[in-house]
């Protein structure tokens, strides 16, 4: 049974199409108009082994905020849709990823209850190209709200802003991959004592 989510989201500010196959091989086709964000979403697909297509046309003449935010909302909704009833998945996932001097620790619970804990080093460079580094937390907030998952992201140290953000996306990709994979010992079982997620 395929686990594919497809979401189209159109507002006066953006037009977004996201398609995500949880059982893919890491093929990506990303175009948001924000170069560094494209690079981060490519990391998400490749390291999560999700086939991921993202096409966003946003009001970049204003700034990148709406484009980044609306893409993250659509991405979270597509992930939730692809998960379906969550029968037979591992549910929990975690991964720690180093990138040179930076380290990211990500833990996820596909719980049906949105909650985000996010910490990263203070005094990061404010921009990476046209990407506002304060948007990383907002991306995660938006994704979590729509995916309805609990997500803890902790970067205990790092100096280079590019590395700090990139290791978060790589660790997120792996944690989501592990949590969403099918558990061969739990076929037909929803991993919750409540009987629902």
mmCIF file with all atom_site columns, C-alpha atoms in Angstrom:
data_model
loop_
_atom_site.group_PDB
_atom_site.id
_atom_site.type_symbol
_atom_site.label_atom_id
_atom_site.label_alt_id
_atom_site.label_comp_id
_atom_site.label_asym_id
_atom_site.label_entity_id
_atom_site.label_seq_id
_atom_site.pdbx_PDB_ins_code
_atom_site.Cartn_x
_atom_site.Cartn_y
_atom_site.Cartn_z
_atom_site.occupancy
_atom_site.B_iso_or_equiv
_atom_site.pdbx_formal_charge
_atom_site.auth_seq_id
_atom_site.auth_comp_id
_atom_site.auth_asym_id
_atom_site.auth_atom_id
_atom_site.pdbx_PDB_model_num
ATOM 1   C CA . UNK A 1 1   ? 0.000  0.000  0.000  1.00 0.00 ? 1   UNK A CA 1
ATOM 2   C CA . UNK A 1 2   ? 1.502  3.316  -1.083 1.00 0.00 ? 2   UNK A CA 1
ATOM 3   C CA . UNK A 1 3   ? 2.206  6.002  1.485  1.00 0.00 ? 3   UNK A CA 1
ATOM 4   C CA . UNK A 1 4   ? 2.100  9.173  -0.576 1.00 0.00 ? 4   UNK A CA 1
ATOM 5   C CA . UNK A 1 5   ? 0.907  12.594 0.494  1.00 0.00 ? 5   UNK A CA 1
ATOM 6   C CA . UNK A 1 6   ? 0.074  15.357 -1.945 1.00 0.00 ? 6   UNK A CA 1
ATOM 7   C CA . UNK A 1 7   ? -0.954 18.842 -0.860 1.00 0.00 ? 7   UNK A CA 1
ATOM 8   C CA . UNK A 1 8   ? -1.741 21.930 -2.903 1.00 0.00 ? 8   UNK A CA 1
ATOM 9   C CA . UNK A 1 9   ? -1.982 25.176 -0.947 1.00 0.00 ? 9   UNK A CA 1
ATOM 10  C CA . UNK A 1 10  ? -2.824 28.499 -2.550 1.00 0.00 ? 10  UNK A CA 1
ATOM 11  C CA . UNK A 1 11  ? -3.180 31.883 -0.875 1.00 0.00 ? 11  UNK A CA 1
ATOM 12  C CA . UNK A 1 12  ? -2.789 35.490 -2.042 1.00 0.00 ? 12  UNK A CA 1
ATOM 13  C CA . UNK A 1 13  ? 0.865  35.200 -0.995 1.00 0.00 ? 13  UNK A CA 1
ATOM 14  C CA . UNK A 1 14  ? 1.958  31.785 -2.257 1.00 0.00 ? 14  UNK A CA 1
ATOM 15  C CA . UNK A 1 15  ? 1.116  28.789 -4.382 1.00 0.00 ? 15  UNK A CA 1
ATOM 16  C CA . UNK A 1 16  ? 2.616  25.533 -3.080 1.00 0.00 ? 16  UNK A CA 1
ATOM 17  C CA . UNK A 1 17  ? 2.537  21.934 -4.301 1.00 0.00 ? 17  UNK A CA 1
ATOM 18  C CA . UNK A 1 18  ? 4.177  19.215 -2.198 1.00 0.00 ? 18  UNK A CA 1
ATOM 19  C CA . UNK A 1 19  ? 4.253  15.509 -2.952 1.00 0.00 ? 19  UNK A CA 1
ATOM 20  C CA . UNK A 1 20  ? 5.971  13.086 -0.585 1.00 0.00 ? 20  UNK A CA 1
ATOM 21  C CA . UNK A 1 21  ? 6.452  9.322  -0.809 1.00 0.00 ? 21  UNK A CA 1
ATOM 22  C CA . UNK A 1 22  ? 7.590  7.888  2.524  1.00 0.00 ? 22  UNK A CA 1
ATOM 23  C CA . UNK A 1 23  ? 8.781  4.677  0.874  1.00 0.00 ? 23  UNK A CA 1
ATOM 24  C CA . UNK A 1 24  ? 10.903 6.322  -1.794 1.00 0.00 ? 24  UNK A CA 1
ATOM 25  C CA . UNK A 1 25  ? 14.619 6.303  -2.474 1.00 0.00 ? 25  UNK A CA 1
ATOM 26  C CA . UNK A 1 26  ? 15.502 9.932  -1.780 1.00 0.00 ? 26  UNK A CA 1
ATOM 27  C CA . UNK A 1 27  ? 14.692 11.437 -5.184 1.00 0.00 ? 27  UNK A CA 1
ATOM 28  C CA . UNK A 1 28  ? 13.983 15.157 -4.909 1.00 0.00 ? 28  UNK A CA 1
ATOM 29  C CA . UNK A 1 29  ? 12.735 17.963 -7.134 1.00 0.00 ? 29  UNK A CA 1
ATOM 30  C CA . UNK A 1 30  ? 12.729 21.174 -5.105 1.00 0.00 ? 30  UNK A CA 1
ATOM 31  C CA . UNK A 1 31  ? 12.048 24.740 -6.232 1.00 0.00 ? 31  UNK A CA 1
ATOM 32  C CA . UNK A 1 32  ? 10.985 27.451 -3.765 1.00 0.00 ? 32  UNK A CA 1
ATOM 33  C CA . UNK A 1 33  ? 12.988 30.395 -5.070 1.00 0.00 ? 33  UNK A CA 1
ATOM 34  C CA . UNK A 1 34  ? 15.032 30.443 -1.844 1.00 0.00 ? 34  UNK A CA 1
ATOM 35  C CA . UNK A 1 35  ? 18.302 28.702 -2.647 1.00 0.00 ? 35  UNK A CA 1
ATOM 36  C CA . UNK A 1 36  ? 19.392 27.655 0.833  1.00 0.00 ? 36  UNK A CA 1
ATOM 37  C CA . UNK A 1 37  ? 15.872 26.457 1.701  1.00 0.00 ? 37  UNK A CA 1
ATOM 38  C CA . UNK A 1 38  ? 15.893 24.324 -1.451 1.00 0.00 ? 38  UNK A CA 1
ATOM 39  C CA . UNK A 1 39  ? 19.172 22.850 -0.236 1.00 0.00 ? 39  UNK A CA 1
ATOM 40  C CA . UNK A 1 40  ? 17.671 22.043 3.180  1.00 0.00 ? 40  UNK A CA 1
ATOM 41  C CA . UNK A 1 41  ? 14.550 20.405 1.705  1.00 0.00 ? 41  UNK A CA 1
ATOM 42  C CA . UNK A 1 42  ? 16.825 18.375 -0.551 1.00 0.00 ? 42  UNK A CA 1
ATOM 43  C CA . UNK A 1 43  ? 18.594 17.148 2.609  1.00 0.00 ? 43  UNK A CA 1
ATOM 44  C CA . UNK A 1 44  ? 15.215 16.191 4.072  1.00 0.00 ? 44  UNK A CA 1
ATOM 45  C CA . UNK A 1 45  ? 14.298 14.047 1.094  1.00 0.00 ? 45  UNK A CA 1
ATOM 46  C CA . UNK A 1 46  ? 17.684 12.456 0.499  1.00 0.00 ? 46  UNK A CA 1
ATOM 47  C CA . UNK A 1 47  ? 18.516 11.585 4.097  1.00 0.00 ? 47  UNK A CA 1
ATOM 48  C CA . UNK A 1 48  ? 14.954 10.545 4.915  1.00 0.00 ? 48  UNK A CA 1
ATOM 49  C CA . UNK A 1 49  ? 14.815 8.423  1.739  1.00 0.00 ? 49  UNK A CA 1
ATOM 50  C CA . UNK A 1 50  ? 11.589 10.206 0.908  1.00 0.00 ? 50  UNK A CA 1
ATOM 51  C CA . UNK A 1 51  ? 10.789 10.985 -2.713 1.00 0.00 ? 51  UNK A CA 1
ATOM 52  C CA . UNK A 1 52  ? 9.990  14.672 -2.381 1.00 0.00 ? 52  UNK A CA 1
ATOM 53  C CA . UNK A 1 53  ? 8.678  17.212 -4.855 1.00 0.00 ? 53  UNK A CA 1
ATOM 54  C CA . UNK A 1 54  ? 8.215  20.819 -3.739 1.00 0.00 ? 54  UNK A CA 1
ATOM 55  C CA . UNK A 1 55  ? 7.143  23.622 -6.075 1.00 0.00 ? 55  UNK A CA 1
ATOM 56  C CA . UNK A 1 56  ? 6.506  27.016 -4.509 1.00 0.00 ? 56  UNK A CA 1
ATOM 57  C CA . UNK A 1 57  ? 5.753  30.324 -6.189 1.00 0.00 ? 57  UNK A CA 1
ATOM 58  C CA . UNK A 1 58  ? 5.758  33.023 -3.528 1.00 0.00 ? 58  UNK A CA 1
ATOM 59  C CA . UNK A 1 59  ? 5.846  36.772 -3.015 1.00 0.00 ? 59  UNK A CA 1
ATOM 60  C CA . UNK A 1 60  ? 9.626  36.979 -2.865 1.00 0.00 ? 60  UNK A CA 1
ATOM 61  C CA . UNK A 1 61  ? 9.448  40.641 -3.874 1.00 0.00 ? 61  UNK A CA 1
ATOM 62  C CA . UNK A 1 62  ? 8.300  41.252 -0.271 1.00 0.00 ? 62  UNK A CA 1
ATOM 63  C CA . UNK A 1 63  ? 10.668 38.815 1.459  1.00 0.00 ? 63  UNK A CA 1
ATOM 64  C CA . UNK A 1 64  ? 11.115 35.066 1.910  1.00 0.00 ? 64  UNK A CA 1
ATOM 65  C CA . UNK A 1 65  ? 8.917  34.629 4.996  1.00 0.00 ? 65  UNK A CA 1
ATOM 66  C CA . UNK A 1 66  ? 5.614  33.629 3.375  1.00 0.00 ? 66  UNK A CA 1
ATOM 67  C CA . UNK A 1 67  ? 7.315  31.319 0.891  1.00 0.00 ? 67  UNK A CA 1
ATOM 68  C CA . UNK A 1 68  ? 9.241  29.474 3.590  1.00 0.00 ? 68  UNK A CA 1
ATOM 69  C CA . UNK A 1 69  ? 6.339  29.297 6.040  1.00 0.00 ? 69  UNK A CA 1
ATOM 70  C CA . UNK A 1 70  ? 3.686  28.145 3.566  1.00 0.00 ? 70  UNK A CA 1
ATOM 71  C CA . UNK A 1 71  ? 5.996  25.515 2.121  1.00 0.00 ? 71  UNK A CA 1
ATOM 72  C CA . UNK A 1 72  ? 6.607  24.137 5.629  1.00 0.00 ? 72  UNK A CA 1
ATOM 73  C CA . UNK A 1 73  ? 2.856  24.036 6.320  1.00 0.00 ? 73  UNK A CA 1
ATOM 74  C CA . UNK A 1 74  ? 2.203  22.107 3.105  1.00 0.00 ? 74  UNK A CA 1
ATOM 75  C CA . UNK A 1 75  ? 5.125  19.788 3.822  1.00 0.00 ? 75  UNK A CA 1
ATOM 76  C CA . UNK A 1 76  ? 3.734  18.931 7.260  1.00 0.00 ? 76  UNK A CA 1
ATOM 77  C CA . UNK A 1 77  ? 0.271  18.294 5.828  1.00 0.00 ? 77  UNK A CA 1
ATOM 78  C CA . UNK A 1 78  ? 1.708  16.033 3.111  1.00 0.00 ? 78  UNK A CA 1
ATOM 79  C CA . UNK A 1 79  ? 3.710  14.067 5.683  1.00 0.00 ? 79  UNK A CA 1
ATOM 80  C CA . UNK A 1 80  ? 0.605  13.551 7.836  1.00 0.00 ? 80  UNK A CA 1
ATOM 81  C CA . UNK A 1 81  ? -1.420 12.459 4.812  1.00 0.00 ? 81  UNK A CA 1
ATOM 82  C CA . UNK A 1 82  ? 1.294  10.009 3.733  1.00 0.00 ? 82  UNK A CA 1
ATOM 83  C CA . UNK A 1 83  ? 1.400  8.435  7.221  1.00 0.00 ? 83  UNK A CA 1
ATOM 84  C CA . UNK A 1 84  ? -2.260 7.472  6.917  1.00 0.00 ? 84  UNK A CA 1
ATOM 85  C CA . UNK A 1 85  ? -3.548 5.500  9.910  1.00 0.00 ? 85  UNK A CA 1
ATOM 86  C CA . UNK A 1 86  ? 0.016  4.883  11.203 1.00 0.00 ? 86  UNK A CA 1
ATOM 87  C CA . UNK A 1 87  ? -0.599 1.151  11.524 1.00 0.00 ? 87  UNK A CA 1
ATOM 88  C CA . UNK A 1 88  ? 2.604  -0.861 11.840 1.00 0.00 ? 88  UNK A CA 1
ATOM 89  C CA . UNK A 1 89  ? 5.087  2.013  12.113 1.00 0.00 ? 89  UNK A CA 1
ATOM 90  C CA . UNK A 1 90  ? 7.863  2.403  14.673 1.00 0.00 ? 90  UNK A CA 1
ATOM 91  C CA . UNK A 1 91  ? 6.340  5.750  15.830 1.00 0.00 ? 91  UNK A CA 1
ATOM 92  C CA . UNK A 1 92  ? 9.473  6.999  17.621 1.00 0.00 ? 92  UNK A CA 1
ATOM 93  C CA . UNK A 1 93  ? 12.729 8.024  15.990 1.00 0.00 ? 93  UNK A CA 1
ATOM 94  C CA . UNK A 1 94  ? 15.898 9.828  16.941 1.00 0.00 ? 94  UNK A CA 1
ATOM 95  C CA . UNK A 1 95  ? 19.165 10.756 15.314 1.00 0.00 ? 95  UNK A CA 1
ATOM 96  C CA . UNK A 1 96  ? 22.280 12.727 16.180 1.00 0.00 ? 96  UNK A CA 1
ATOM 97  C CA . UNK A 1 97  ? 24.165 14.270 13.268 1.00 0.00 ? 97  UNK A CA 1
ATOM 98  C CA . UNK A 1 98  ? 27.503 16.105 13.340 1.00 0.00 ? 98  UNK A CA 1
ATOM 99  C CA . UNK A 1 99  ? 28.486 18.556 10.629 1.00 0.00 ? 99  UNK A CA 1
ATOM 100 C CA . UNK A 1 100 ? 32.059 19.655 11.209 1.00 0.00 ? 100 UNK A CA 1
ATOM 101 C CA . UNK A 1 101 ? 31.937 21.757 14.418 1.00 0.00 ? 101 UNK A CA 1
ATOM 102 C CA . UNK A 1 102 ? 28.134 21.583 14.787 1.00 0.00 ? 102 UNK A CA 1
ATOM 103 C CA . UNK A 1 103 ? 25.935 18.865 16.264 1.00 0.00 ? 103 UNK A CA 1
ATOM 104 C CA . UNK A 1 104 ? 22.162 18.337 16.078 1.00 0.00 ? 104 UNK A CA 1
ATOM 105 C CA . UNK A 1 105 ? 20.094 15.921 18.151 1.00 0.00 ? 105 UNK A CA 1
ATOM 106 C CA . UNK A 1 106 ? 16.532 15.244 16.944 1.00 0.00 ? 106 UNK A CA 1
ATOM 107 C CA . UNK A 1 107 ? 13.867 13.060 18.558 1.00 0.00 ? 107 UNK A CA 1
ATOM 108 C CA . UNK A 1 108 ? 10.379 12.609 17.137 1.00 0.00 ? 108 UNK A CA 1
ATOM 109 C CA . UNK A 1 109 ? 7.116  10.995 18.212 1.00 0.00 ? 109 UNK A CA 1
ATOM 110 C CA . UNK A 1 110 ? 4.454  10.607 15.527 1.00 0.00 ? 110 UNK A CA 1
ATOM 111 C CA . UNK A 1 111 ? 1.933  11.051 18.297 1.00 0.00 ? 111 UNK A CA 1
ATOM 112 C CA . UNK A 1 112 ? -0.899 13.026 16.743 1.00 0.00 ? 112 UNK A CA 1
ATOM 113 C CA . UNK A 1 113 ? -0.143 15.793 19.266 1.00 0.00 ? 113 UNK A CA 1
ATOM 114 C CA . UNK A 1 114 ? 1.830  18.762 17.927 1.00 0.00 ? 114 UNK A CA 1
ATOM 115 C CA . UNK A 1 115 ? 4.612  19.984 20.216 1.00 0.00 ? 115 UNK A CA 1
ATOM 116 C CA . UNK A 1 116 ? 8.000  21.521 19.472 1.00 0.00 ? 116 UNK A CA 1
ATOM 117 C CA . UNK A 1 117 ? 11.091 21.976 21.631 1.00 0.00 ? 117 UNK A CA 1
ATOM 118 C CA . UNK A 1 118 ? 13.882 23.743 19.735 1.00 0.00 ? 118 UNK A CA 1
ATOM 119 C CA . UNK A 1 119 ? 17.236 25.070 20.904 1.00 0.00 ? 119 UNK A CA 1
ATOM 120 C CA . UNK A 1 120 ? 20.209 26.273 18.915 1.00 0.00 ? 120 UNK A CA 1
ATOM 121 C CA . UNK A 1 121 ? 23.262 28.413 19.687 1.00 0.00 ? 121 UNK A CA 1
ATOM 122 C CA . UNK A 1 122 ? 22.784 32.126 20.301 1.00 0.00 ? 122 UNK A CA 1
ATOM 123 C CA . UNK A 1 123 ? 24.361 34.790 18.125 1.00 0.00 ? 123 UNK A CA 1
ATOM 124 C CA . UNK A 1 124 ? 24.062 32.931 14.849 1.00 0.00 ? 124 UNK A CA 1
ATOM 125 C CA . UNK A 1 125 ? 24.699 34.875 11.666 1.00 0.00 ? 125 UNK A CA 1
ATOM 126 C CA . UNK A 1 126 ? 21.321 36.382 10.729 1.00 0.00 ? 126 UNK A CA 1
ATOM 127 C CA . UNK A 1 127 ? 21.381 35.394 7.062  1.00 0.00 ? 127 UNK A CA 1
ATOM 128 C CA . UNK A 1 128 ? 22.566 32.545 4.840  1.00 0.00 ? 128 UNK A CA 1
ATOM 129 C CA . UNK A 1 129 ? 22.157 33.976 1.351  1.00 0.00 ? 129 UNK A CA 1
ATOM 130 C CA . UNK A 1 130 ? 18.503 35.104 1.298  1.00 0.00 ? 130 UNK A CA 1
ATOM 131 C CA . UNK A 1 131 ? 17.574 32.691 4.114  1.00 0.00 ? 131 UNK A CA 1
ATOM 132 C CA . UNK A 1 132 ? 16.793 34.333 7.463  1.00 0.00 ? 132 UNK A CA 1
ATOM 133 C CA . UNK A 1 133 ? 18.223 31.970 10.098 1.00 0.00 ? 133 UNK A CA 1
ATOM 134 C CA . UNK A 1 134 ? 15.424 32.821 12.547 1.00 0.00 ? 134 UNK A CA 1
ATOM 135 C CA . UNK A 1 135 ? 13.106 30.979 10.140 1.00 0.00 ? 135 UNK A CA 1
ATOM 136 C CA . UNK A 1 136 ? 14.479 27.558 11.072 1.00 0.00 ? 136 UNK A CA 1
ATOM 137 C CA . UNK A 1 137 ? 12.414 27.434 14.242 1.00 0.00 ? 137 UNK A CA 1
ATOM 138 C CA . UNK A 1 138 ? 9.378  28.749 12.368 1.00 0.00 ? 138 UNK A CA 1
ATOM 139 C CA . UNK A 1 139 ? 9.759  26.044 9.714  1.00 0.00 ? 139 UNK A CA 1
ATOM 140 C CA . UNK A 1 140 ? 9.760  23.412 12.445 1.00 0.00 ? 140 UNK A CA 1
ATOM 141 C CA . UNK A 1 141 ? 6.769  25.027 14.189 1.00 0.00 ? 141 UNK A CA 1
ATOM 142 C CA . UNK A 1 142 ? 4.798  25.084 10.944 1.00 0.00 ? 142 UNK A CA 1
ATOM 143 C CA . UNK A 1 143 ? 5.736  21.521 10.017 1.00 0.00 ? 143 UNK A CA 1
ATOM 144 C CA . UNK A 1 144 ? 4.866  20.191 13.484 1.00 0.00 ? 144 UNK A CA 1
ATOM 145 C CA . UNK A 1 145 ? 1.498  21.977 13.549 1.00 0.00 ? 145 UNK A CA 1
ATOM 146 C CA . UNK A 1 146 ? 0.380  20.331 10.310 1.00 0.00 ? 146 UNK A CA 1
ATOM 147 C CA . UNK A 1 147 ? 2.105  16.950 10.719 1.00 0.00 ? 147 UNK A CA 1
ATOM 148 C CA . UNK A 1 148 ? 0.753  16.694 14.288 1.00 0.00 ? 148 UNK A CA 1
ATOM 149 C CA . UNK A 1 149 ? 3.927  15.273 15.764 1.00 0.00 ? 149 UNK A CA 1
ATOM 150 C CA . UNK A 1 150 ? 6.053  15.941 18.841 1.00 0.00 ? 150 UNK A CA 1
ATOM 151 C CA . UNK A 1 151 ? 9.510  17.117 17.830 1.00 0.00 ? 151 UNK A CA 1
ATOM 152 C CA . UNK A 1 152 ? 12.576 17.923 19.939 1.00 0.00 ? 152 UNK A CA 1
ATOM 153 C CA . UNK A 1 153 ? 15.519 19.532 18.139 1.00 0.00 ? 153 UNK A CA 1
ATOM 154 C CA . UNK A 1 154 ? 18.629 20.450 20.111 1.00 0.00 ? 154 UNK A CA 1
ATOM 155 C CA . UNK A 1 155 ? 21.859 21.941 18.780 1.00 0.00 ? 155 UNK A CA 1
ATOM 156 C CA . UNK A 1 156 ? 24.191 22.045 21.791 1.00 0.00 ? 156 UNK A CA 1
ATOM 157 C CA . UNK A 1 157 ? 27.024 23.713 19.896 1.00 0.00 ? 157 UNK A CA 1
ATOM 158 C CA . UNK A 1 158 ? 28.154 25.034 16.553 1.00 0.00 ? 158 UNK A CA 1
ATOM 159 C CA . UNK A 1 159 ? 29.748 28.128 15.033 1.00 0.00 ? 159 UNK A CA 1
ATOM 160 C CA . UNK A 1 160 ? 28.944 28.211 11.332 1.00 0.00 ? 160 UNK A CA 1
ATOM 161 C CA . UNK A 1 161 ? 25.290 29.093 10.633 1.00 0.00 ? 161 UNK A CA 1
ATOM 162 C CA . UNK A 1 162 ? 25.161 26.959 7.487  1.00 0.00 ? 162 UNK A CA 1
ATOM 163 C CA . UNK A 1 163 ? 26.382 23.932 9.441  1.00 0.00 ? 163 UNK A CA 1
ATOM 164 C CA . UNK A 1 164 ? 24.042 24.595 12.380 1.00 0.00 ? 164 UNK A CA 1
ATOM 165 C CA . UNK A 1 165 ? 20.950 24.684 10.175 1.00 0.00 ? 165 UNK A CA 1
ATOM 166 C CA . UNK A 1 166 ? 21.987 21.881 7.836  1.00 0.00 ? 166 UNK A CA 1
ATOM 167 C CA . UNK A 1 167 ? 22.728 19.359 10.571 1.00 0.00 ? 167 UNK A CA 1
ATOM 168 C CA . UNK A 1 168 ? 19.225 20.012 11.967 1.00 0.00 ? 168 UNK A CA 1
ATOM 169 C CA . UNK A 1 169 ? 17.595 19.108 8.641  1.00 0.00 ? 169 UNK A CA 1
ATOM 170 C CA . UNK A 1 170 ? 19.759 16.009 8.210  1.00 0.00 ? 170 UNK A CA 1
ATOM 171 C CA . UNK A 1 171 ? 18.976 14.774 11.719 1.00 0.00 ? 171 UNK A CA 1
ATOM 172 C CA . UNK A 1 172 ? 15.281 15.571 11.238 1.00 0.00 ? 172 UNK A CA 1
ATOM 173 C CA . UNK A 1 173 ? 15.248 13.570 8.013  1.00 0.00 ? 173 UNK A CA 1
ATOM 174 C CA . UNK A 1 174 ? 16.743 10.505 9.666  1.00 0.00 ? 174 UNK A CA 1
ATOM 175 C CA . UNK A 1 175 ? 14.534 10.714 12.746 1.00 0.00 ? 175 UNK A CA 1
ATOM 176 C CA . UNK A 1 176 ? 11.399 10.985 10.587 1.00 0.00 ? 176 UNK A CA 1
ATOM 177 C CA . UNK A 1 177 ? 12.607 8.102  8.450  1.00 0.00 ? 177 UNK A CA 1
ATOM 178 C CA . UNK A 1 178 ? 13.142 5.830  11.455 1.00 0.00 ? 178 UNK A CA 1
ATOM 179 C CA . UNK A 1 179 ? 9.830  6.786  13.072 1.00 0.00 ? 179 UNK A CA 1
ATOM 180 C CA . UNK A 1 180 ? 7.753  6.341  9.912  1.00 0.00 ? 180 UNK A CA 1
ATOM 181 C CA . UNK A 1 181 ? 9.279  3.060  8.763  1.00 0.00 ? 181 UNK A CA 1
ATOM 182 C CA . UNK A 1 182 ? 7.205  -0.081 9.059  1.00 0.00 ? 182 UNK A CA 1
ATOM 183 C CA . UNK A 1 183 ? 8.062  -2.329 11.993 1.00 0.00 ? 183 UNK A CA 1
ATOM 184 C CA . UNK A 1 184 ? 7.939  -5.970 10.816 1.00 0.00 ? 184 UNK A CA 1
ATOM 185 C CA . UNK A 1 185 ? 7.070  -7.102 14.351 1.00 0.00 ? 185 UNK A CA 1
ATOM 186 C CA . UNK A 1 186 ? 4.092  -4.752 14.588 1.00 0.00 ? 186 UNK A CA 1
ATOM 187 C CA . UNK A 1 187 ? 2.233  -5.456 11.334 1.00 0.00 ? 187 UNK A CA 1
ATOM 188 C CA . UNK A 1 188 ? -1.397 -4.412 11.672 1.00 0.00 ? 188 UNK A CA 1
ATOM 189 C CA . UNK A 1 189 ? -0.808 -2.788 15.056 1.00 0.00 ? 189 UNK A CA 1
ATOM 190 C CA . UNK A 1 190 ? -1.173 0.882  15.960 1.00 0.00 ? 190 UNK A CA 1
ATOM 191 C CA . UNK A 1 191 ? 1.764  1.627  18.289 1.00 0.00 ? 191 UNK A CA 1
ATOM 192 C CA . UNK A 1 192 ? -0.269 3.126  21.123 1.00 0.00 ? 192 UNK A CA 1
ATOM 193 C CA . UNK A 1 193 ? -2.020 1.803  24.201 1.00 0.00 ? 193 UNK A CA 1
ATOM 194 C CA . UNK A 1 194 ? -4.902 4.106  23.240 1.00 0.00 ? 194 UNK A CA 1
ATOM 195 C CA . UNK A 1 195 ? -5.420 2.227  19.980 1.00 0.00 ? 195 UNK A CA 1
ATOM 196 C CA . UNK A 1 196 ? -5.091 5.435  17.971 1.00 0.00 ? 196 UNK A CA 1
ATOM 197 C CA . UNK A 1 197 ? -2.463 8.025  17.066 1.00 0.00 ? 197 UNK A CA 1
#
